[in-house]
mmCIF file of C-alpha atoms in Angstrom:
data_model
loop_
_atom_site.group_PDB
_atom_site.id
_atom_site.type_symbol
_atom_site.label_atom_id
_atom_site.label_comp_id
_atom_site.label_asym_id
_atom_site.label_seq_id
_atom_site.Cartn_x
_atom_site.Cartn_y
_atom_site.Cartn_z
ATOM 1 C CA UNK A 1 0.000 0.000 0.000
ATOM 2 C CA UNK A 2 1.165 3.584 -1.261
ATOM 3 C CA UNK A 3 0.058 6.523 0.938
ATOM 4 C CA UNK A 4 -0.174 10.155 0.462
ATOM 5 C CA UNK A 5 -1.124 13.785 1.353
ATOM 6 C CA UNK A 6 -3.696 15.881 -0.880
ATOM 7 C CA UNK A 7 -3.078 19.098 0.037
ATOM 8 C CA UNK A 8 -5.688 22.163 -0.158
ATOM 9 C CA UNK A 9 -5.613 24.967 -2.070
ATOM 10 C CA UNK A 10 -6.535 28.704 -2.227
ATOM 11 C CA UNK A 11 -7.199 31.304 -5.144
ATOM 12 C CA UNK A 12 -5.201 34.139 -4.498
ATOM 13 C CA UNK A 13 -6.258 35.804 -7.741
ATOM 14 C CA UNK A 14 -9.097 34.384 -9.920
ATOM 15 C CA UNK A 15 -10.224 35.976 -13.433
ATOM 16 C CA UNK A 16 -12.697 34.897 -15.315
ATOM 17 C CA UNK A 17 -11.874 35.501 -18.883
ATOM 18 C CA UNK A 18 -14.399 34.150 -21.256
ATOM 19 C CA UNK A 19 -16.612 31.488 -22.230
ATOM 20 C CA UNK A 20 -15.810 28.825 -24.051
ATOM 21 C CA UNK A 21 -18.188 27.126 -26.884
ATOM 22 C CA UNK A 22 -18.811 24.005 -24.568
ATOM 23 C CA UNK A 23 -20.239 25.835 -21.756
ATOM 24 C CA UNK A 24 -17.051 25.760 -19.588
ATOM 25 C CA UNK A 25 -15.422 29.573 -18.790
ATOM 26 C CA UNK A 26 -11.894 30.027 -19.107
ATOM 27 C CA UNK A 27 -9.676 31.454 -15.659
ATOM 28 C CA UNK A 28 -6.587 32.833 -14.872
ATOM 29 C CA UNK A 29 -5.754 32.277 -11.616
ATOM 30 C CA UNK A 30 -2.636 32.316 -9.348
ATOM 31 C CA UNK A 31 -3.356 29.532 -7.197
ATOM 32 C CA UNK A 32 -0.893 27.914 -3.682
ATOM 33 C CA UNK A 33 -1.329 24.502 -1.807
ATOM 34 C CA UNK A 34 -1.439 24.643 1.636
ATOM 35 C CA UNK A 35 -0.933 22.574 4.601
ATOM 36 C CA UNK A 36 -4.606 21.220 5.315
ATOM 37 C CA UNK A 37 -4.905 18.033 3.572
ATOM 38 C CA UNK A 38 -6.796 14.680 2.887
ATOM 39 C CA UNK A 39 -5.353 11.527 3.171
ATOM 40 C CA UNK A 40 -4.758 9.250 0.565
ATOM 41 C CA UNK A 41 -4.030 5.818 0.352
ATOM 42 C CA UNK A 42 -3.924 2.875 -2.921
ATOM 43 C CA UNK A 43 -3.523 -0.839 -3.209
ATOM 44 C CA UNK A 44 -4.028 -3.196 -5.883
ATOM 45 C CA UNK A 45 -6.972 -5.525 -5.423
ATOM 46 C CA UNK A 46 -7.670 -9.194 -6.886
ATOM 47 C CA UNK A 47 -11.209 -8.518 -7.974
ATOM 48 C CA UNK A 48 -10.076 -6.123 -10.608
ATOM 49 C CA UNK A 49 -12.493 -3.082 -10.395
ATOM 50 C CA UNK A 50 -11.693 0.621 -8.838
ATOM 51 C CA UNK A 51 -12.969 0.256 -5.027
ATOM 52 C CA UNK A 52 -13.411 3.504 -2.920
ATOM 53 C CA UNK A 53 -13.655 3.673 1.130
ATOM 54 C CA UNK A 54 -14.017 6.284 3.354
ATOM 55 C CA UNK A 55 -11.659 5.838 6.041
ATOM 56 C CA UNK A 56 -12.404 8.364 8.438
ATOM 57 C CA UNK A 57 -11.690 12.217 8.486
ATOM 58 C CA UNK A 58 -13.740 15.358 9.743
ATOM 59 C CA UNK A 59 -15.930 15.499 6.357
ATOM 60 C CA UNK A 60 -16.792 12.055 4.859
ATOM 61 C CA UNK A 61 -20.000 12.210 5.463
ATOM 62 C CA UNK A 62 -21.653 12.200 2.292
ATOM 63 C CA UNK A 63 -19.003 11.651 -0.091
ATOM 64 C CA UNK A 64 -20.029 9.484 -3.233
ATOM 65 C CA UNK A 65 -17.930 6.261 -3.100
ATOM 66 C CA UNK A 66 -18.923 5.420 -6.890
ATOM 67 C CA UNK A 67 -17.906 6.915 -10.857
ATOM 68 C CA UNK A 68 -18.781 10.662 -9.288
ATOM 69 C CA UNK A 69 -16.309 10.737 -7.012
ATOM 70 C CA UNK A 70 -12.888 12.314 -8.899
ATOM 71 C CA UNK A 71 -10.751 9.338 -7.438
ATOM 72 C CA UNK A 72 -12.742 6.765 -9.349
ATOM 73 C CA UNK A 73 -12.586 9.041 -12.299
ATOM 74 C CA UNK A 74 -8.686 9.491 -11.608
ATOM 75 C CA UNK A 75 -7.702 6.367 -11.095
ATOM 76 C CA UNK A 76 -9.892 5.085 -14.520
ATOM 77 C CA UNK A 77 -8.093 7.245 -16.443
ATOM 78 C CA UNK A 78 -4.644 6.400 -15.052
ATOM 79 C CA UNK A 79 -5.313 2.380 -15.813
ATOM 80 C CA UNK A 80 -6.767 3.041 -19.490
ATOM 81 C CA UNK A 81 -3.404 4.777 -20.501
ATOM 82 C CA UNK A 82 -1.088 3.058 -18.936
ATOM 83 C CA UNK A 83 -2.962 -0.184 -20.291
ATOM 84 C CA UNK A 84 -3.265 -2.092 -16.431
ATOM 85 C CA UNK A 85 -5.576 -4.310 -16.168
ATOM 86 C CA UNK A 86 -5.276 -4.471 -12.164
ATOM 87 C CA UNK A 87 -8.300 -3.266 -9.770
ATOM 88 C CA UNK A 88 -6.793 -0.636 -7.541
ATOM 89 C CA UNK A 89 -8.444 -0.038 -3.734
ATOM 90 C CA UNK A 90 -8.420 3.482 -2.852
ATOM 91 C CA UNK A 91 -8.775 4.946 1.122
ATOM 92 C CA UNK A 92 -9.771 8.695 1.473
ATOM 93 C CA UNK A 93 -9.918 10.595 4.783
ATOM 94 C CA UNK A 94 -11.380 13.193 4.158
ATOM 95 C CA UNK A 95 -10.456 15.982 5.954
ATOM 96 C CA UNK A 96 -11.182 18.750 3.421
ATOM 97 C CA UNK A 97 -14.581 20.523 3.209
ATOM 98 C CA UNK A 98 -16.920 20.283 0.518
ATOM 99 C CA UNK A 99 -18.208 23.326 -1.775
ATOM 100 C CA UNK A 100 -15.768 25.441 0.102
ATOM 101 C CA UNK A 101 -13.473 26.544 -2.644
ATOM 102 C CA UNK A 102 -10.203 24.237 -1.073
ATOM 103 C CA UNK A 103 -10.330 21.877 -4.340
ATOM 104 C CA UNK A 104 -10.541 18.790 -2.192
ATOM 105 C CA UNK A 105 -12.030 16.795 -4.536
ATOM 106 C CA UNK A 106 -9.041 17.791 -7.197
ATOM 107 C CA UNK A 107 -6.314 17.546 -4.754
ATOM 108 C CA UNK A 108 -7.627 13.545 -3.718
ATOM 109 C CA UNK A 109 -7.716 12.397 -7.681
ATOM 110 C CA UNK A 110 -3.943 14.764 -8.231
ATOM 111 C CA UNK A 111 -2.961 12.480 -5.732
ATOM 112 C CA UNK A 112 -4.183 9.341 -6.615
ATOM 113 C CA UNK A 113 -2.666 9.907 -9.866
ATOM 114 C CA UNK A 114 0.354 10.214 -7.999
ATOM 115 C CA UNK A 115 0.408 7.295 -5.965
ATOM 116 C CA UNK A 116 -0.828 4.897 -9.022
ATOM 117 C CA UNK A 117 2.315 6.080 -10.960
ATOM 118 C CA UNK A 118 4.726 5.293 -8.468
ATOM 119 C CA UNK A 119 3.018 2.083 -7.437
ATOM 120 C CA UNK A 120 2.872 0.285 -10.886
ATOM 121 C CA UNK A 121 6.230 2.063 -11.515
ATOM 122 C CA UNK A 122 4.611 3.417 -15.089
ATOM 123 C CA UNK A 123 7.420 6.348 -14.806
ATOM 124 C CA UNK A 124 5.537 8.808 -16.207
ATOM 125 C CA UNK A 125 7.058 12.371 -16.243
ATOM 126 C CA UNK A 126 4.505 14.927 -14.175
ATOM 127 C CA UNK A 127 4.033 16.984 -17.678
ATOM 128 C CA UNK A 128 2.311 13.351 -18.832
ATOM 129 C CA UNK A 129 0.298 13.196 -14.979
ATOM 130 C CA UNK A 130 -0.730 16.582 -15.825
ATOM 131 C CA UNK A 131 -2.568 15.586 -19.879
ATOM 132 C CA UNK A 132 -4.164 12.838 -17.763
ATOM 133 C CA UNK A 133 -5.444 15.351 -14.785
ATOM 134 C CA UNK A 134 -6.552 17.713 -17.105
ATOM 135 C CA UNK A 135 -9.524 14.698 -18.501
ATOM 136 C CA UNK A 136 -10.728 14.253 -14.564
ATOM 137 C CA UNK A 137 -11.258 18.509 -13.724
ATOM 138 C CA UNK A 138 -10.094 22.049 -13.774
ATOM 139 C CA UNK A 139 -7.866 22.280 -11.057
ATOM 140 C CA UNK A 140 -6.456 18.818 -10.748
ATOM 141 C CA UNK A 141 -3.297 19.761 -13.262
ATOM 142 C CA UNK A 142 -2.266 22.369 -10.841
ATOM 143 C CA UNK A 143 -2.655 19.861 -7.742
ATOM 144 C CA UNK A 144 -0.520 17.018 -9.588
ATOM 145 C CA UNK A 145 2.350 19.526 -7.952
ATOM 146 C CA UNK A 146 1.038 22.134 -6.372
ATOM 147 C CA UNK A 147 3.301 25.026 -4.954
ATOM 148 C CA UNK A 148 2.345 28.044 -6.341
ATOM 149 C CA UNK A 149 1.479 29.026 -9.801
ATOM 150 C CA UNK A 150 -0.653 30.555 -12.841
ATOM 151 C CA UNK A 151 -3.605 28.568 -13.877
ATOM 152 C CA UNK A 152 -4.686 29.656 -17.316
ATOM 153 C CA UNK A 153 -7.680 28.193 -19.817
ATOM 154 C CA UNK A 154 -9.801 25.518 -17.728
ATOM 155 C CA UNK A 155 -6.913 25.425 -15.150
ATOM 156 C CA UNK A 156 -4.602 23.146 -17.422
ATOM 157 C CA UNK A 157 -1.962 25.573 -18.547
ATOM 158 C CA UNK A 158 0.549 26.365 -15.671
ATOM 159 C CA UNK A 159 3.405 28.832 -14.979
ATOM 160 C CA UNK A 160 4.744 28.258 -11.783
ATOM 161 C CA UNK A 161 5.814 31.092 -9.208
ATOM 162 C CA UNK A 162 9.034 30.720 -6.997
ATOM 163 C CA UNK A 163 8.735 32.908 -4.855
ATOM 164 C CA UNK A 164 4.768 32.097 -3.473
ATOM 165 C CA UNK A 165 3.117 33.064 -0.433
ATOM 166 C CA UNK A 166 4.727 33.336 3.043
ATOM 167 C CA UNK A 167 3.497 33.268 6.435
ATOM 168 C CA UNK A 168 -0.176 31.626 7.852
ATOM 169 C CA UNK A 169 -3.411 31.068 6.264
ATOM 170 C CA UNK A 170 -6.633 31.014 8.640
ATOM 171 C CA UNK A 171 -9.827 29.716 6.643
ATOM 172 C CA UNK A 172 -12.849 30.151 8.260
ATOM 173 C CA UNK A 173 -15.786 28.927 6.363
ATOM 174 C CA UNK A 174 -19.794 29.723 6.846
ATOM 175 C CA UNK A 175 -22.454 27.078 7.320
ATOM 176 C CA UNK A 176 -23.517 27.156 4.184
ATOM 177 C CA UNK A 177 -22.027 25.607 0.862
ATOM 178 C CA UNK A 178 -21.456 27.182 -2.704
ATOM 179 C CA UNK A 179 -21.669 24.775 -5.512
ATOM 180 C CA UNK A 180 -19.217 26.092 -8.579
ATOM 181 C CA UNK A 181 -22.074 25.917 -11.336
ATOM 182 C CA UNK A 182 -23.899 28.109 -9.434
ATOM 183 C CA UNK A 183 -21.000 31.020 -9.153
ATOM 184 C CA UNK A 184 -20.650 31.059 -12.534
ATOM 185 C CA UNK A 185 -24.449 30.961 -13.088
ATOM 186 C CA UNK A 186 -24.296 34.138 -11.309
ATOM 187 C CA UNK A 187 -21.454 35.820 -12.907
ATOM 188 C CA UNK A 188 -22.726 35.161 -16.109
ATOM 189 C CA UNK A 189 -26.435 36.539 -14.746
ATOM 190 C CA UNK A 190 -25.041 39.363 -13.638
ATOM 191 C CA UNK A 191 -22.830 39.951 -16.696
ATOM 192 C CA UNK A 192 -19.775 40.894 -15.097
ATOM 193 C CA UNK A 193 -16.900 42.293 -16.433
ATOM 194 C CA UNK A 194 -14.214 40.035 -17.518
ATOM 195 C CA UNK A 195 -11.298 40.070 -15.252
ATOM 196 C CA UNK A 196 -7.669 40.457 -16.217
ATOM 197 C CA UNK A 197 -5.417 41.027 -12.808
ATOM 198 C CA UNK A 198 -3.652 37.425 -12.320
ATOM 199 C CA UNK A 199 -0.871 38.008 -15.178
ATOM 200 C CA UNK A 200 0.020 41.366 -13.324
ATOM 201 C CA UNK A 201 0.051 40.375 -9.719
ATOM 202 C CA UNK A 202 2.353 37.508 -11.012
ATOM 203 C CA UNK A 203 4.715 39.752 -12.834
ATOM 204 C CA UNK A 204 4.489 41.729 -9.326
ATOM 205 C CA UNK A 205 5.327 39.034 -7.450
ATOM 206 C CA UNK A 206 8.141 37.508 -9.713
ATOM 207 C CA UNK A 207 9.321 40.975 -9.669
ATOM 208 C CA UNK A 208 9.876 40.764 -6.127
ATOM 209 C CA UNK A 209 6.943 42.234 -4.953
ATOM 210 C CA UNK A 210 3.816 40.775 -2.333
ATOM 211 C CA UNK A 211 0.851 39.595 -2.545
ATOM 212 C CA UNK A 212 -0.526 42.313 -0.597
ATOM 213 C CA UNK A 213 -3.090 44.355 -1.690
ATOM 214 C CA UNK A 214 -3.732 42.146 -4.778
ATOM 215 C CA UNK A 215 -5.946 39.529 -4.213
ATOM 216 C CA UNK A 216 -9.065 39.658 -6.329
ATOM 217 C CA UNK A 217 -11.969 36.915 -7.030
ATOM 218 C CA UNK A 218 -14.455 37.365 -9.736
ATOM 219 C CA UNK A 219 -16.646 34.801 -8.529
ATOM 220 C CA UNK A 220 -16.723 36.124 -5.069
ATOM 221 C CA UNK A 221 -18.295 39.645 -6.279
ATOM 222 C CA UNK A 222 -20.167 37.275 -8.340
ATOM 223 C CA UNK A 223 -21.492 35.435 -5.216
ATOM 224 C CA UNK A 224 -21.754 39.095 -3.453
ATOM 225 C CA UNK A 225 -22.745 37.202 -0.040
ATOM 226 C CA UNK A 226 -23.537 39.575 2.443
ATOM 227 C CA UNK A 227 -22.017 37.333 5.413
ATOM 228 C CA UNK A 228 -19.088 36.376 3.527
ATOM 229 C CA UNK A 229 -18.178 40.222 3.132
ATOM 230 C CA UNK A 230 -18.443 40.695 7.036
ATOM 231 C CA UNK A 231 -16.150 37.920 7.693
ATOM 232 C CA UNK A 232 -13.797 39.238 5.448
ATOM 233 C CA UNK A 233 -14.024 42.540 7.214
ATOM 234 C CA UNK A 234 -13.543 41.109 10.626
ATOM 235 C CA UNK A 235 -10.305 39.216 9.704
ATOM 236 C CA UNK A 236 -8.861 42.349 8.566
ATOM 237 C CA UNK A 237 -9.951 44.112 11.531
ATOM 238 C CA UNK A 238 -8.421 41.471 13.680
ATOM 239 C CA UNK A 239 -4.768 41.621 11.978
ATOM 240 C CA UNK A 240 -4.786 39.763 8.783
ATOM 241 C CA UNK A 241 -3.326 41.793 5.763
ATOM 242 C CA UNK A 242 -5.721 40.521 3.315
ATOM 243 C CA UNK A 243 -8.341 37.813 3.307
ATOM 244 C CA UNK A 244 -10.514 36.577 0.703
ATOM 245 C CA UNK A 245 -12.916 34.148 -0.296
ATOM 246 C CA UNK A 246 -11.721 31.066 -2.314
ATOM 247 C CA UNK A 247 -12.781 29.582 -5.468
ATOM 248 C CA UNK A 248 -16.193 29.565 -5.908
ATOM 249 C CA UNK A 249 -16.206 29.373 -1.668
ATOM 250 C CA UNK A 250 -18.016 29.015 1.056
ATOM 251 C CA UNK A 251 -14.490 29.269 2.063
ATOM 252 C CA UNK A 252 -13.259 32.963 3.533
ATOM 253 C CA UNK A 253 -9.112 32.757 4.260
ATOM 254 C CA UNK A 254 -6.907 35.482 5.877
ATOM 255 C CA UNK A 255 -3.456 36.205 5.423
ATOM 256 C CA UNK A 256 -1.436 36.539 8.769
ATOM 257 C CA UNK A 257 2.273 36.952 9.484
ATOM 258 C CA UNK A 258 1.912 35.970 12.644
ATOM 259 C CA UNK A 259 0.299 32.494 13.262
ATOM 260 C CA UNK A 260 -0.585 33.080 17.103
ATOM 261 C CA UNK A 261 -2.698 35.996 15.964
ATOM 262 C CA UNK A 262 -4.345 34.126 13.305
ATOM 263 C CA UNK A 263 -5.381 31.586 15.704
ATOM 264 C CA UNK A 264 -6.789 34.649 17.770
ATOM 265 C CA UNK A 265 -8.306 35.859 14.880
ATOM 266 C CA UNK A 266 -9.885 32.307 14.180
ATOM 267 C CA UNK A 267 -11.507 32.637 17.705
ATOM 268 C CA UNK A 268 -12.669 36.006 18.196
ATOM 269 C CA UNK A 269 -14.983 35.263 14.453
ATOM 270 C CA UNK A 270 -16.250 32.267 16.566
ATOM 271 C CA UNK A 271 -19.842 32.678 14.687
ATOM 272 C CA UNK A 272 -18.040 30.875 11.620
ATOM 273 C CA UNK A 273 -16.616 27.747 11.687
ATOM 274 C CA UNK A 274 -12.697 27.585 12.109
ATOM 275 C CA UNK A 275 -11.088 25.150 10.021
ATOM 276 C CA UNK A 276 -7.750 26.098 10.884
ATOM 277 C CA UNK A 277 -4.391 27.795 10.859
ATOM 278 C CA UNK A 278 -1.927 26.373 7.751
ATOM 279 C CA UNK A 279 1.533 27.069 6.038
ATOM 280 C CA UNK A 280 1.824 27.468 2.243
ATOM 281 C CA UNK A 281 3.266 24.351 0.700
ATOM 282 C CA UNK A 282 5.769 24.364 -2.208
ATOM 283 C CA UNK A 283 5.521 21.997 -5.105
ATOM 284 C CA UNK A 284 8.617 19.980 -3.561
ATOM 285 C CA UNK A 285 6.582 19.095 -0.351
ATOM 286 C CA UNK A 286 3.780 17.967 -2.716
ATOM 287 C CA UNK A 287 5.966 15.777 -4.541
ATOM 288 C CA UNK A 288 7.574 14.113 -1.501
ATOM 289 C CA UNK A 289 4.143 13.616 -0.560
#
């Protein structure tokens, strides 16, 4: 049995920047893993089919443990091209939230696509990984390695960023989920302006420059949730230099130099859920993973 970590991730930029003739929208979006993770576990089984189990974690409850679940979908697509003919088992904890933004569901089939290579020993470079993520969802190209970097068209065309974010991340995220058809339902309803930031923040931050001050989201003034707004104004209030929801959210983070005021932060909003206080991960901890 393999095992590995599926590390979170959050949008520190996120353009929308057109829609595409199947239905999809294009992004460009600077995106960096994080320490909160899933775990992730594969073996090879003698019935010969792709078997999913939850194996504990803060949010398994209902996870799909069938075809809709991006593991299955991951781990199909791995066997087809490498031609195996082997049933793989795969064990999730799930310690990720759902419909918060934190590509959980990406991050699980990135690393089972992981894991499979290096247990059938298939060798295939992370460039190849990446062709095969980009058939199972947007983001899972960018979670094959993580670290920090530019996600451009549906997520699949990377430029990665040395120099990423520093310091602690607090995510605090409110009762209620966000689905990511609906966020772009709205965008598209409220026929916002196309957004065009992500290319400069990264030339800013390549540059040697911060993130500071730059983080934008076009689907959270797209979502335009009242409550999410607050909590973004608290964090700020209570010492974090920027915060900002993720993805399509529920999912608010906050930017903190310090990580014994985040966690103060993360108590004083007690009327939203604290998931916790993480470190940025680079694209060499993912790999090691």
């Amino acid at each position: 049995m393999l095992e590995g970590k599926a590390y979170a991730k959050i949008n520190l930029t996120l353009d929308v920047t057109g829609k595409l003739e199947n239905g999809y929208h294009s992004i460009a979006s600077i995106m960096q893993t994080i320490s909160l993770h899933d775990e992730i576990s594969v073996e090879k089984n003698s019935a010969g089919e792709i078997r999913l189990f939850a194996d504990g974690g803060k949010f398994v409850k209902d996870m799909p443990l069938d075809e809709k679940n991006t593991c299955h979908k991951a781990a199909s697509v791995f066997l087809e091209h490498a031609g195996i003919s082997d049933g793989v088992d795969i064990y999730i904890e799930k310690n990720i939230p759902s419909q918060a933004g934190l590509g959980g569901g990406s991050s699980d089939a990135a690393t089972v696509l992981r894991l499979l290579n290096r247990f059938f020993e298939t060798k295939l470079s992370y460039d190849e990984l990446r062709k095969l993520a980009a058939k199972v969802g947007a983001d899972v190209p960018f979670l094959v390695t993580g670290g920090c970097a530019l996600c451009e068209g549906m997520g699949e065309i990377l430029t990665p960023i040395e120099n990423g974010l520093t310091g602690y991340v607090l995510l605090k995220k409110p009762e209620f989920g966000i689905s990511t058809p609906e966020a772009y339902r709205l965008f598209d309803e409220k026929k916002l302006p196309y957004g065009n930031s992500s290319k400069a923040v990264m030339n800013t931050v390549i540059n040697g420059g911060s993130f500071h001050g730059l983080l934008s989201n076009d689907l959270e003034r797209a979502v335009a949730n009242p409550e999410i707004l607050m909590l973004k104004e608290e964090i700020v209030k209570l010492g974090g230099s920027d915060s900002l929801m993720t993805g399509s959210g529920s999912c608010v983070y906050g930017l903190f130099e310090n990580e014994r005021l985040a966690q103060h932060a993360g108590r004083l909003t007690r009327e939203h859920p604290t998931i916790g206080v993480y470190e940025p991960v680079s694209s060499e901890e993912v790999i090691r993973s």
